[in-house]
mmCIF file of C-alpha atoms in Angstrom:
data_model
loop_
_atom_site.group_PDB
_atom_site.id
_atom_site.type_symbol
_atom_site.label_atom_id
_atom_site.label_comp_id
_atom_site.label_asym_id
_atom_site.label_seq_id
_atom_site.Cartn_x
_atom_site.Cartn_y
_atom_site.Cartn_z
ATOM 1 C CA GLN A 1 -7.876 14.949 -6.754
ATOM 2 C CA VAL A 2 -5.791 13.212 -4.936
ATOM 3 C CA GLN A 3 -2.120 12.343 -6.503
ATOM 4 C CA LEU A 4 -0.146 9.587 -4.633
ATOM 5 C CA VAL A 5 3.815 8.934 -5.828
ATOM 6 C CA GLU A 6 5.222 5.799 -4.260
ATOM 7 C CA SER A 7 8.496 5.214 -3.609
ATOM 8 C CA GLY A 8 11.233 3.047 -2.076
ATOM 9 C CA GLY A 9 11.671 0.147 -4.070
ATOM 10 C CA GLU A 10 14.606 -1.506 -4.765
ATOM 11 C CA LEU A 11 16.572 -4.435 -5.463
ATOM 12 C CA VAL A 12 16.882 -6.499 -1.606
ATOM 13 C CA GLN A 13 18.259 -9.959 -0.575
ATOM 14 C CA ALA A 14 15.761 -12.112 0.184
ATOM 15 C CA GLY A 15 15.035 -11.922 4.367
ATOM 16 C CA GLY A 16 15.984 -8.050 3.685
ATOM 17 C CA SER A 17 13.757 -5.060 5.424
ATOM 18 C CA LEU A 18 12.275 -1.990 2.992
ATOM 19 C CA ARG A 19 10.434 0.597 3.724
ATOM 20 C CA LEU A 20 8.177 1.919 0.977
ATOM 21 C CA SER A 21 6.205 5.626 1.058
ATOM 22 C CA CYS A 22 2.746 6.835 -0.304
ATOM 23 C CA GLU A 23 2.988 10.301 -0.082
ATOM 24 C CA ALA A 24 -0.273 12.467 -1.239
ATOM 25 C CA SER A 25 -0.440 16.443 -2.892
ATOM 26 C CA GLY A 26 -4.021 17.550 -3.817
ATOM 27 C CA ARG A 27 -5.871 17.365 -0.572
ATOM 28 C CA THR A 28 -5.553 15.735 2.060
ATOM 29 C CA LEU A 29 -5.839 11.854 3.036
ATOM 30 C CA SER A 30 -8.167 12.166 6.469
ATOM 31 C CA GLY A 31 -11.309 10.215 5.617
ATOM 32 C CA HIS A 32 -9.711 7.888 3.395
ATOM 33 C CA VAL A 33 -8.906 4.228 2.553
ATOM 34 C CA VAL A 34 -5.366 4.120 1.401
ATOM 35 C CA GLY A 35 -4.082 0.561 0.465
ATOM 36 C CA TRP A 36 -1.253 -1.418 -1.068
ATOM 37 C CA PHE A 37 -1.600 -3.532 -3.944
ATOM 38 C CA ARG A 38 1.150 -5.356 -5.923
ATOM 39 C CA GLN A 39 1.321 -6.929 -9.333
ATOM 40 C CA ALA A 40 3.949 -9.196 -10.528
ATOM 41 C CA PRO A 41 4.506 -9.947 -14.182
ATOM 42 C CA GLY A 42 1.173 -12.120 -15.764
ATOM 43 C CA LEU A 43 -0.209 -12.042 -12.499
ATOM 44 C CA GLU A 44 -3.473 -9.913 -11.230
ATOM 45 C CA ARG A 45 -3.342 -6.567 -9.217
ATOM 46 C CA GLU A 46 -3.380 -8.413 -5.434
ATOM 47 C CA PHE A 47 -4.157 -6.755 -2.202
ATOM 48 C CA VAL A 48 -1.104 -6.253 0.068
ATOM 49 C CA ALA A 49 -1.915 -4.250 3.186
ATOM 50 C CA ALA A 50 -4.703 -1.108 4.027
ATOM 51 C CA ILE A 51 -5.175 1.399 6.929
ATOM 52 C CA LYS A 52 -8.050 3.458 7.067
ATOM 53 C CA TRP A 53 -6.613 7.081 8.077
ATOM 54 C CA SER A 54 -9.205 8.505 10.455
ATOM 55 C CA SER A 55 -9.116 5.325 12.991
ATOM 56 C CA ARG A 56 -5.517 3.725 11.443
ATOM 57 C CA HIS A 57 -7.526 0.132 11.565
ATOM 58 C CA THR A 58 -5.900 -2.044 9.447
ATOM 59 C CA VAL A 59 -6.144 -5.275 7.208
ATOM 60 C CA TYR A 60 -3.719 -7.508 5.780
ATOM 61 C CA ALA A 61 -2.860 -9.633 2.911
ATOM 62 C CA ASP A 62 -2.448 -13.635 5.296
ATOM 63 C CA SER A 63 0.576 -13.405 2.845
ATOM 64 C CA VAL A 64 2.203 -10.492 4.470
ATOM 65 C CA LYS A 65 0.538 -10.924 7.779
ATOM 66 C CA GLY A 66 3.162 -10.416 10.133
ATOM 67 C CA ARG A 67 5.864 -9.150 8.314
ATOM 68 C CA PHE A 68 4.446 -5.812 6.651
ATOM 69 C CA THR A 69 3.054 -2.609 8.735
ATOM 70 C CA ILE A 70 1.407 0.002 7.361
ATOM 71 C CA SER A 71 1.057 3.394 9.065
ATOM 72 C CA ARG A 72 0.502 6.635 7.884
ATOM 73 C CA ASP A 73 2.135 9.914 8.800
ATOM 74 C CA SER A 74 -0.561 12.923 8.758
ATOM 75 C CA THR A 75 1.970 15.619 9.564
ATOM 76 C CA LYS A 76 3.197 14.668 5.825
ATOM 77 C CA ASN A 77 -0.170 13.125 4.350
ATOM 78 C CA THR A 78 1.762 9.848 3.678
ATOM 79 C CA VAL A 79 1.747 5.724 4.174
ATOM 80 C CA TYR A 80 4.465 3.857 4.861
ATOM 81 C CA LEU A 81 4.779 -0.034 4.360
ATOM 82 C CA GLN A 82 7.757 -1.081 6.444
ATOM 83 C CA MET A 83 8.477 -4.779 5.021
ATOM 84 C CA SER A 84 10.821 -7.551 6.388
ATOM 85 C CA SER A 85 11.669 -10.892 6.137
ATOM 86 C CA LEU A 86 11.188 -10.852 2.450
ATOM 87 C CA LYS A 87 10.538 -13.421 -0.075
ATOM 88 C CA PRO A 88 11.557 -14.047 -3.399
ATOM 89 C CA GLU A 89 7.338 -13.889 -4.005
ATOM 90 C CA ASP A 90 7.218 -10.397 -2.594
ATOM 91 C CA THR A 91 8.903 -9.298 -6.254
ATOM 92 C CA ALA A 92 6.663 -7.236 -7.840
ATOM 93 C CA VAL A 93 5.672 -3.560 -8.133
ATOM 94 C CA TYR A 94 3.799 -2.109 -5.523
ATOM 95 C CA TYR A 95 0.968 0.252 -6.011
ATOM 96 C CA CYS A 96 -1.156 2.956 -3.123
ATOM 97 C CA ALA A 97 -4.179 3.463 -3.843
ATOM 98 C CA ALA A 98 -7.274 5.779 -1.984
ATOM 99 C CA ASP A 99 -10.719 6.421 -1.798
ATOM 100 C CA ARG A 100 -13.184 7.787 0.771
ATOM 101 C CA GLN A 101 -16.146 6.440 -0.006
ATOM 102 C CA ILE A 102 -15.279 1.950 0.461
ATOM 103 C CA ILE A 103 -16.500 -0.175 2.640
ATOM 104 C CA TRP A 104 -14.436 -2.405 5.177
ATOM 105 C CA SER A 105 -15.322 -5.443 3.532
ATOM 106 C CA SER A 106 -14.295 -3.895 -0.076
ATOM 107 C CA ILE A 107 -10.716 -2.778 0.693
ATOM 108 C CA PRO A 108 -8.983 -5.516 -1.035
ATOM 109 C CA ASN A 109 -10.926 -4.748 -3.846
ATOM 110 C CA PRO A 110 -8.058 -2.369 -6.535
ATOM 111 C CA ASN A 111 -11.842 -1.060 -8.408
ATOM 112 C CA GLN A 112 -12.682 -0.100 -5.379
ATOM 113 C CA TYR A 113 -10.075 2.609 -5.425
ATOM 114 C CA ASP A 114 -10.253 5.794 -7.139
ATOM 115 C CA TYR A 115 -6.638 6.933 -6.743
ATOM 116 C CA TRP A 116 -3.758 5.365 -7.878
ATOM 117 C CA GLY A 117 0.277 6.280 -7.558
ATOM 118 C CA GLN A 118 2.194 4.950 -10.814
ATOM 119 C CA GLY A 119 4.002 1.911 -9.080
ATOM 120 C CA THR A 120 7.314 1.271 -7.083
ATOM 121 C CA GLN A 121 9.140 -2.011 -8.687
ATOM 122 C CA VAL A 122 10.487 -4.230 -5.570
ATOM 123 C CA THR A 123 12.913 -7.342 -6.776
ATOM 124 C CA VAL A 124 13.620 -9.841 -4.095
ATOM 125 C CA SER A 125 16.706 -12.231 -5.197
ATOM 126 C CA SER A 126 17.346 -15.426 -3.459
#
């Protein structure tokens, strides 16, 4: 079992930056794919970015490409999402998720992930 805890969400002005953290416990994230998703009120959960732990291969949604960076720290068993040039439309609850058995083409599908954190709120004011 993997327990995931997100942190770092807060209120920020448009154009600002935030770094979200997803700390894992219970077992190492080695061998997992870790993804970030977000969900705004009334909308479906949306893929943001993912990283393959072993290879550090990354993938991003078009809406965040060039603004967000996903990375991992194996010494802390933690995945980060560095967000810059934030826009009001980035406002959402951000979740991290992990899974060991997921094919690369299925990474944007939230139903493919077994482990989820509780989420952290990011609010971007205009």
